[in-house]
């Protein structure tokens, strides 16, 4: 059996998108896995989706775990064109936003029109960080790296000379924003880690 | 605010599980990404979840894309204890099944009881390959590697000396079983690839 013309054309576009997505496996992040290797953005996206699957009960009410998982699966694809921005690094925010928006339009634009528009909207929702789903997803994206740093004994905190005060001031609000229960669990563990140094 | 005793205890267990899951990033597969590097099972799981998100319309009727995504996010965790089995390699099936079942029980057993039981049941459903969701998920797991091989110009087909006949005989039924439309799209592309050699 041959797929119908339109199904085949849709598959051509979708497979081109999925094989382009393969390039996310080559984008290196500033965070280290617990074996010390720098994490790539594809395995990071998997890890975050698993965080959402397991930790959904700790989200503020009214979120959809399924939508959060979808967001997290696609949230870093823009890095294929725009690269990863280390959280404790320096960046021109406006230029970065423009670069990532262009990347999202190119990548999701490879898909059949309505499907691409849906995923582009989901990515914009994530970036805007306003809906409960986006807030929880963004907070998970901030919550995972400190846990890897605890597991690897310092990780990116050492690479970027991050102190406990800087961590609390810069990361605390971002994790609390969408996942206060996770921050309450994490904060004393990070404090204890830095106090032992 | 301190999380309630029970919420904190649940988070302790869930975070221990999620950090153990980090080890999946160090499990190497036989498939190569399109840049030639061997794929790891964590980035593979992400890629498959994205396949499910994008290709759900081509599944036989009656599947839940959300359940398929959940299955694919957890399907390879057992490799943390049991390792990856190359599709075209040799293996003692009974011994492997026992090893993977023990791994699933250990890993999902780290979670709060009901949550762990749910994920263990989902993993068993995937492995049994009988429900429409499991069949589609399993077929995606078989459909992705040949696409990577096409993209990298041979990949694991070359590493394992796989001919077109062997590919058709061994992989065809497995992809058709849960995703006939995807097999119909893929088969002529693989045939053309081998005919050009």
Coordinates of C-alpha atoms in Angstrom, one line a residue:
Chain A
X1 CA 0.0 0.0 0.0
X2 CA 1.2 3.5 -0.8
X3 CA 0.4 6.3 1.5
X4 CA -2.0 8.9 0.0
X5 CA -0.4 11.8 -1.7
X6 CA -1.2 14.2 1.0
X7 CA -0.2 11.9 3.8
X8 CA 3.1 11.2 2.0
X9 CA 3.7 14.9 1.6
X10 CA 3.0 15.6 5.2
X11 CA 5.4 12.8 6.2
X12 CA 8.1 14.3 4.0
X13 CA 7.8 17.6 5.9
X14 CA 7.5 16.0 9.3
X15 CA 10.5 13.7 8.8
X16 CA 12.6 16.6 7.5
X17 CA 11.8 18.4 10.8
X18 CA 12.5 15.3 12.9
X19 CA 15.8 14.7 11.3
X20 CA 16.8 18.4 11.6
X21 CA 15.9 18.0 15.3
X22 CA 18.6 15.4 15.6
X23 CA 21.1 18.2 15.6
X24 CA 19.9 19.2 19.2
X25 CA 22.0 16.2 20.4
X26 CA 25.1 18.1 19.4
X27 CA 24.3 21.3 21.3
X28 CA 26.3 21.3 24.5
X29 CA 25.1 23.0 27.7
X30 CA 27.0 24.5 30.6
X31 CA 25.5 21.9 33.0
X32 CA 27.4 18.7 33.7
X33 CA 25.7 15.3 34.1
X34 CA 26.6 13.5 37.3
X35 CA 29.5 11.8 35.6
X36 CA 31.0 15.2 34.8
X37 CA 30.3 15.2 31.0
X38 CA 28.6 18.3 29.7
X39 CA 24.9 17.7 29.1
X40 CA 23.6 18.1 25.6
X41 CA 20.2 19.8 25.0
X42 CA 18.5 16.7 23.7
X43 CA 19.2 14.5 26.7
X44 CA 18.4 17.6 28.9
X45 CA 15.0 17.9 27.2
X46 CA 14.3 14.2 28.0
X47 CA 15.3 14.6 31.6
X48 CA 13.0 17.6 32.0
X49 CA 10.1 15.8 30.4
X50 CA 10.7 13.0 32.9
X51 CA 10.8 15.6 35.7
X52 CA 7.4 16.8 34.6
X53 CA 6.0 13.3 34.4
X54 CA 7.1 12.5 37.9
X55 CA 6.8 15.8 39.7
X56 CA 3.4 17.1 38.4
X57 CA 1.7 16.6 41.7
X58 CA 4.0 19.4 43.2
X59 CA 2.9 22.0 40.6
X60 CA 0.5 24.7 41.5
X61 CA -3.1 23.7 40.7
X62 CA -4.5 24.0 37.2
X63 CA -1.6 22.7 35.2
X64 CA -1.7 20.0 32.5
X65 CA 1.3 17.7 32.8
X66 CA 0.8 16.6 29.2
X67 CA 1.1 20.2 27.9
X68 CA 4.1 20.8 30.1
X69 CA 5.8 17.6 28.7
X70 CA 5.1 18.8 25.2
X71 CA 6.6 22.2 25.9
X72 CA 9.7 20.7 27.4
X73 CA 10.2 18.4 24.5
X74 CA 10.3 21.3 22.1
X75 CA 11.6 24.1 24.3
X76 CA 15.3 23.9 23.4
X77 CA 15.0 23.2 19.6
X78 CA 15.8 26.8 18.8
X79 CA 19.3 26.1 20.1
X80 CA 20.0 24.3 16.9
X81 CA 20.4 27.7 15.3
X82 CA 20.9 29.9 18.3
X83 CA 23.1 27.8 20.7
X84 CA 22.7 27.4 24.4
X85 CA 23.0 30.4 26.8
X86 CA 24.6 29.5 30.1
X87 CA 22.5 30.8 33.0
X88 CA 25.4 32.4 34.8
X89 CA 27.0 33.7 31.6
X90 CA 26.7 37.1 30.0
X91 CA 24.3 37.7 27.1
X92 CA 22.7 40.4 25.0
X93 CA 19.0 39.5 25.9
X94 CA 17.4 41.4 23.0
X95 CA 19.7 39.9 20.4
X96 CA 19.3 36.4 21.8
X97 CA 15.5 36.7 21.7
X98 CA 15.5 37.8 18.1
X99 CA 17.9 35.0 17.2
X100 CA 15.7 32.4 19.0
X101 CA 12.5 33.7 17.5
X102 CA 13.9 33.4 14.0
X103 CA 15.1 29.9 14.8
X104 CA 11.6 28.9 16.0
X105 CA 10.0 30.3 12.9
X106 CA 12.5 28.4 10.7
X107 CA 12.3 25.1 12.5
X108 CA 8.5 24.9 13.2
X109 CA 8.0 26.3 9.7
X110 CA 9.3 23.1 8.3
X111 CA 6.2 21.3 9.4
X112 CA 2.7 21.3 7.8
X113 CA 1.3 24.7 8.3
X114 CA -1.3 24.2 11.1
X115 CA 0.9 21.8 13.0
X116 CA 3.9 24.1 12.8
X117 CA 1.8 27.1 14.0
X118 CA 0.6 25.1 17.0
X119 CA 4.1 24.2 18.1
X120 CA 5.3 27.7 17.5
X121 CA 2.5 29.0 19.7
X122 CA 3.4 26.5 22.4
X123 CA 7.1 27.6 22.2
X124 CA 6.0 31.3 22.5
X125 CA 3.8 30.4 25.5
X126 CA 6.8 28.7 27.2
X127 CA 9.1 31.7 26.5
X128 CA 6.5 34.2 27.8
X129 CA 6.4 32.3 31.2
X130 CA 3.0 33.5 32.1
X131 CA 0.5 30.6 32.0
X132 CA 0.6 28.1 34.8
X133 CA 1.8 25.4 32.3
X134 CA 4.7 27.6 31.1
X135 CA 5.6 28.8 34.6
X136 CA 5.9 25.2 35.8
X137 CA 7.8 24.1 32.7
X138 CA 10.3 27.1 33.0
X139 CA 10.8 26.4 36.7
X140 CA 11.6 22.7 36.0
X141 CA 14.2 24.0 33.5
X142 CA 15.8 26.0 36.3
X143 CA 15.3 23.3 39.0
X144 CA 17.1 20.4 37.2
X145 CA 20.6 22.0 36.9
X146 CA 21.2 22.6 40.6
X147 CA 20.2 19.1 41.3
X148 CA 22.8 17.9 38.8
X149 CA 25.4 20.2 40.4
X150 CA 24.6 18.7 43.8
X151 CA 25.0 15.2 42.3
X152 CA 28.3 16.0 40.6
X153 CA 29.7 17.9 43.6
X154 CA 29.7 21.5 42.2
X155 CA 29.4 21.3 38.4
X156 CA 28.5 24.5 36.7
X157 CA 28.6 26.4 40.0
X158 CA 32.4 25.8 40.1
X159 CA 32.8 26.5 36.4
X160 CA 31.1 29.9 36.8
X161 CA 32.3 30.7 40.4
X162 CA 28.8 30.9 41.7
X163 CA 28.4 31.6 45.4
X164 CA 25.4 30.6 47.5
X165 CA 24.2 34.2 47.7
X166 CA 24.3 34.6 43.9
X167 CA 22.5 31.3 43.5
X168 CA 19.7 32.3 45.9
X169 CA 19.3 35.7 44.4
X170 CA 19.3 34.7 40.7
X171 CA 17.8 31.2 40.7
X172 CA 15.5 31.3 43.7
X173 CA 12.9 33.7 42.2
X174 CA 12.9 31.7 38.9
X175 CA 12.2 28.4 40.5
X176 CA 9.7 29.8 43.0
X177 CA 7.8 31.5 40.2
X178 CA 6.3 28.3 38.8
X179 CA 7.2 25.6 41.4
X180 CA 7.3 27.0 45.0
X181 CA 7.2 23.5 46.5
X182 CA 10.2 22.4 44.5
X183 CA 12.2 25.5 45.7
X184 CA 11.2 24.8 49.3
X185 CA 12.6 21.3 48.9
X186 CA 15.8 22.4 47.1
X187 CA 16.9 25.5 49.0
X188 CA 18.0 23.9 52.2
X189 CA 19.9 21.2 50.3
X190 CA 21.8 23.8 48.3
X191 CA 22.5 25.8 51.5
X192 CA 23.9 22.7 53.2
X193 CA 26.1 22.0 50.2
X194 CA 27.7 25.5 50.1
X195 CA 28.0 25.5 53.9
X196 CA 30.2 22.3 53.8
X197 CA 32.7 23.9 51.4
Chain B
X1 CA 7.4 27.6 53.9
X2 CA 8.5 24.0 54.5
X3 CA 6.8 21.3 52.4
X4 CA 4.5 19.0 54.4
X5 CA 6.2 15.9 55.8
X6 CA 4.6 13.6 53.4
X7 CA 5.2 15.9 50.4
X8 CA 8.8 16.2 51.4
X9 CA 9.2 12.5 51.7
X10 CA 7.6 11.9 48.4
X11 CA 10.0 14.4 46.8
X12 CA 12.9 12.7 48.4
X13 CA 11.9 9.5 46.7
X14 CA 11.0 11.1 43.4
X15 CA 14.3 13.1 43.2
X16 CA 16.3 10.0 44.0
X17 CA 14.6 8.3 41.1
X18 CA 15.1 11.3 38.7
X19 CA 18.8 11.6 39.6
X20 CA 19.3 7.8 39.1
X21 CA 17.6 8.3 35.7
X22 CA 20.5 10.7 34.8
X23 CA 22.6 7.6 34.3
X24 CA 20.6 6.8 31.1
X25 CA 22.6 9.6 29.5
X26 CA 25.7 7.3 29.7
X27 CA 24.2 4.3 28.1
X28 CA 25.4 4.0 24.5
X29 CA 23.4 2.6 21.7
X30 CA 24.4 0.9 18.4
X31 CA 22.8 3.7 16.4
X32 CA 24.7 6.7 15.2
X33 CA 23.4 10.2 15.2
X34 CA 23.7 12.0 11.9
X35 CA 27.1 13.4 12.9
X36 CA 28.4 9.8 13.4
X37 CA 28.5 9.8 17.2
X38 CA 26.8 6.8 18.9
X39 CA 23.5 7.8 20.3
X40 CA 22.8 7.5 24.0
X41 CA 19.6 6.2 25.3
X42 CA 18.4 9.4 27.0
X43 CA 18.7 11.6 23.8
X44 CA 17.1 8.6 21.9
X45 CA 14.2 8.7 24.3
X46 CA 13.7 12.4 23.7
X47 CA 13.9 11.9 19.9
X48 CA 11.3 9.2 20.0
X49 CA 8.9 11.3 22.2
X50 CA 9.2 14.0 19.6
X51 CA 8.5 11.5 16.9
X52 CA 5.3 10.6 18.7
X53 CA 4.4 14.2 19.2
X54 CA 4.8 15.0 15.5
X55 CA 3.7 11.7 13.9
X56 CA 0.6 10.8 15.9
X57 CA -1.7 11.4 13.0
X58 CA -0.2 8.5 11.1
X59 CA -0.9 6.0 13.9
X60 CA -3.7 3.5 13.5
X61 CA -6.9 4.9 15.1
X62 CA -7.5 4.7 18.8
X63 CA -4.1 5.6 20.2
X64 CA -3.4 8.3 22.8
X65 CA -0.3 10.3 21.8
X66 CA 0.1 11.4 25.4
X67 CA 0.3 7.8 26.7
X68 CA 2.7 6.9 23.8
X69 CA 4.9 9.8 24.8
X70 CA 4.9 8.7 28.5
X71 CA 5.8 5.2 27.4
X72 CA 8.7 6.4 25.3
X73 CA 10.1 8.7 28.0
X74 CA 10.4 5.7 30.4
X75 CA 10.9 2.7 27.9
X76 CA 14.7 2.6 28.1
X77 CA 15.3 3.3 31.8
X78 CA 15.9 -0.4 32.4
X79 CA 19.1 -0.1 30.3
X80 CA 20.7 1.7 33.3
X81 CA 21.0 -1.8 34.9
X82 CA 20.7 -4.0 31.8
X83 CA 22.5 -2.1 29.0
X84 CA 21.3 -1.7 25.4
X85 CA 20.8 -4.6 23.1
X86 CA 21.7 -3.8 19.5
X87 CA 18.8 -4.9 17.2
X88 CA 21.1 -6.7 14.8
X89 CA 23.3 -8.2 17.5
X90 CA 23.0 -11.6 19.3
X91 CA 21.3 -12.0 22.6
X92 CA 19.8 -14.6 25.0
X93 CA 16.2 -13.3 25.0
X94 CA 15.1 -15.0 28.2
X95 CA 18.0 -13.8 30.2
X96 CA 17.6 -10.3 28.8
X97 CA 13.9 -10.2 29.7
X98 CA 14.7 -11.3 33.3
X99 CA 17.4 -8.7 33.6
X100 CA 15.2 -5.9 32.3
X101 CA 12.3 -6.9 34.5
X102 CA 14.5 -6.8 37.6
X103 CA 15.8 -3.4 36.5
X104 CA 12.3 -2.1 36.1
X105 CA 11.2 -3.3 39.5
X106 CA 14.3 -1.7 41.1
X107 CA 14.0 1.6 39.3
X108 CA 10.3 2.2 39.5
X109 CA 10.4 0.8 43.0
X110 CA 12.3 3.9 44.1
X111 CA 9.2 6.0 43.6
X112 CA 6.2 6.3 46.0
X113 CA 4.3 3.0 45.8
X114 CA 1.3 3.9 43.6
X115 CA 3.3 6.1 41.3
X116 CA 5.9 3.4 40.8
X117 CA 3.3 0.7 40.2
X118 CA 1.7 2.9 37.5
X119 CA 5.0 3.4 35.6
X120 CA 6.0 -0.3 36.0
X121 CA 2.6 -1.2 34.5
X122 CA 3.2 1.2 31.6
X123 CA 6.6 -0.3 31.0
X124 CA 5.2 -3.8 31.0
X125 CA 2.5 -2.6 28.5
X126 CA 5.2 -1.3 26.2
X127 CA 7.2 -4.5 26.4
X128 CA 4.1 -6.7 25.8
X129 CA 3.6 -4.8 22.5
X130 CA -0.1 -5.7 22.3
X131 CA -2.2 -2.5 23.0
X132 CA -2.4 0.0 20.2
X133 CA -0.4 2.6 22.2
X134 CA 2.3 0.1 22.9
X135 CA 2.4 -1.1 19.3
X136 CA 2.8 2.4 18.0
X137 CA 5.4 3.2 20.6
X138 CA 7.4 0.1 19.8
X139 CA 7.2 0.7 16.1
X140 CA 8.5 4.3 16.5
X141 CA 11.4 2.8 18.4
X142 CA 12.2 0.6 15.3
X143 CA 11.4 3.4 12.8
X144 CA 13.8 6.0 14.1
X145 CA 17.2 4.1 13.7
X146 CA 16.8 3.4 9.9
X147 CA 16.1 7.1 9.4
X148 CA 19.3 8.0 11.3
X149 CA 21.1 5.4 9.1
X150 CA 19.8 7.1 6.0
X151 CA 20.9 10.5 7.3
X152 CA 24.4 9.3 8.3
X153 CA 24.9 7.3 5.1
X154 CA 24.8 3.8 6.6
X155 CA 25.4 4.0 10.3
X156 CA 24.6 0.8 12.2
X157 CA 23.8 -1.1 8.9
X158 CA 27.5 -0.8 8.0
X159 CA 28.6 -1.6 11.6
X160 CA 26.6 -4.8 11.5
X161 CA 26.9 -5.7 7.8
X162 CA 23.1 -5.5 7.3
X163 CA 21.8 -6.1 3.8
X164 CA 18.6 -4.8 2.4
X165 CA 17.0 -8.3 2.5
X166 CA 17.9 -8.7 6.2
X167 CA 16.6 -5.2 6.9
X168 CA 13.3 -5.9 5.2
X169 CA 12.8 -9.3 6.8
X170 CA 13.7 -8.4 10.3
X171 CA 12.6 -4.7 10.6
X172 CA 9.7 -4.6 8.3
X173 CA 7.3 -6.6 10.3
X174 CA 8.2 -4.8 13.5
X175 CA 7.5 -1.3 12.1
X176 CA 4.4 -2.4 10.2
X177 CA 3.0 -4.0 13.3
X178 CA 2.2 -0.7 15.0
X179 CA 2.7 1.9 12.2
X180 CA 2.0 0.6 8.8
X181 CA 1.8 4.1 7.2
X182 CA 5.3 4.8 8.5
X183 CA 6.6 1.6 7.0
X184 CA 5.0 2.4 3.7
X185 CA 6.8 5.7 3.7
X186 CA 10.2 4.3 4.8
X187 CA 10.5 1.1 2.7
X188 CA 11.1 2.7 -0.7
X189 CA 13.6 5.1 0.7
X190 CA 15.6 2.3 2.3
X191 CA 15.4 0.3 -0.9
X192 CA 16.7 3.2 -3.0
X193 CA 19.5 3.7 -0.5
X194 CA 20.7 0.1 -0.8
X195 CA 20.3 0.0 -4.6
X196 CA 22.7 3.0 -4.9
X197 CA 25.5 1.1 -3.1

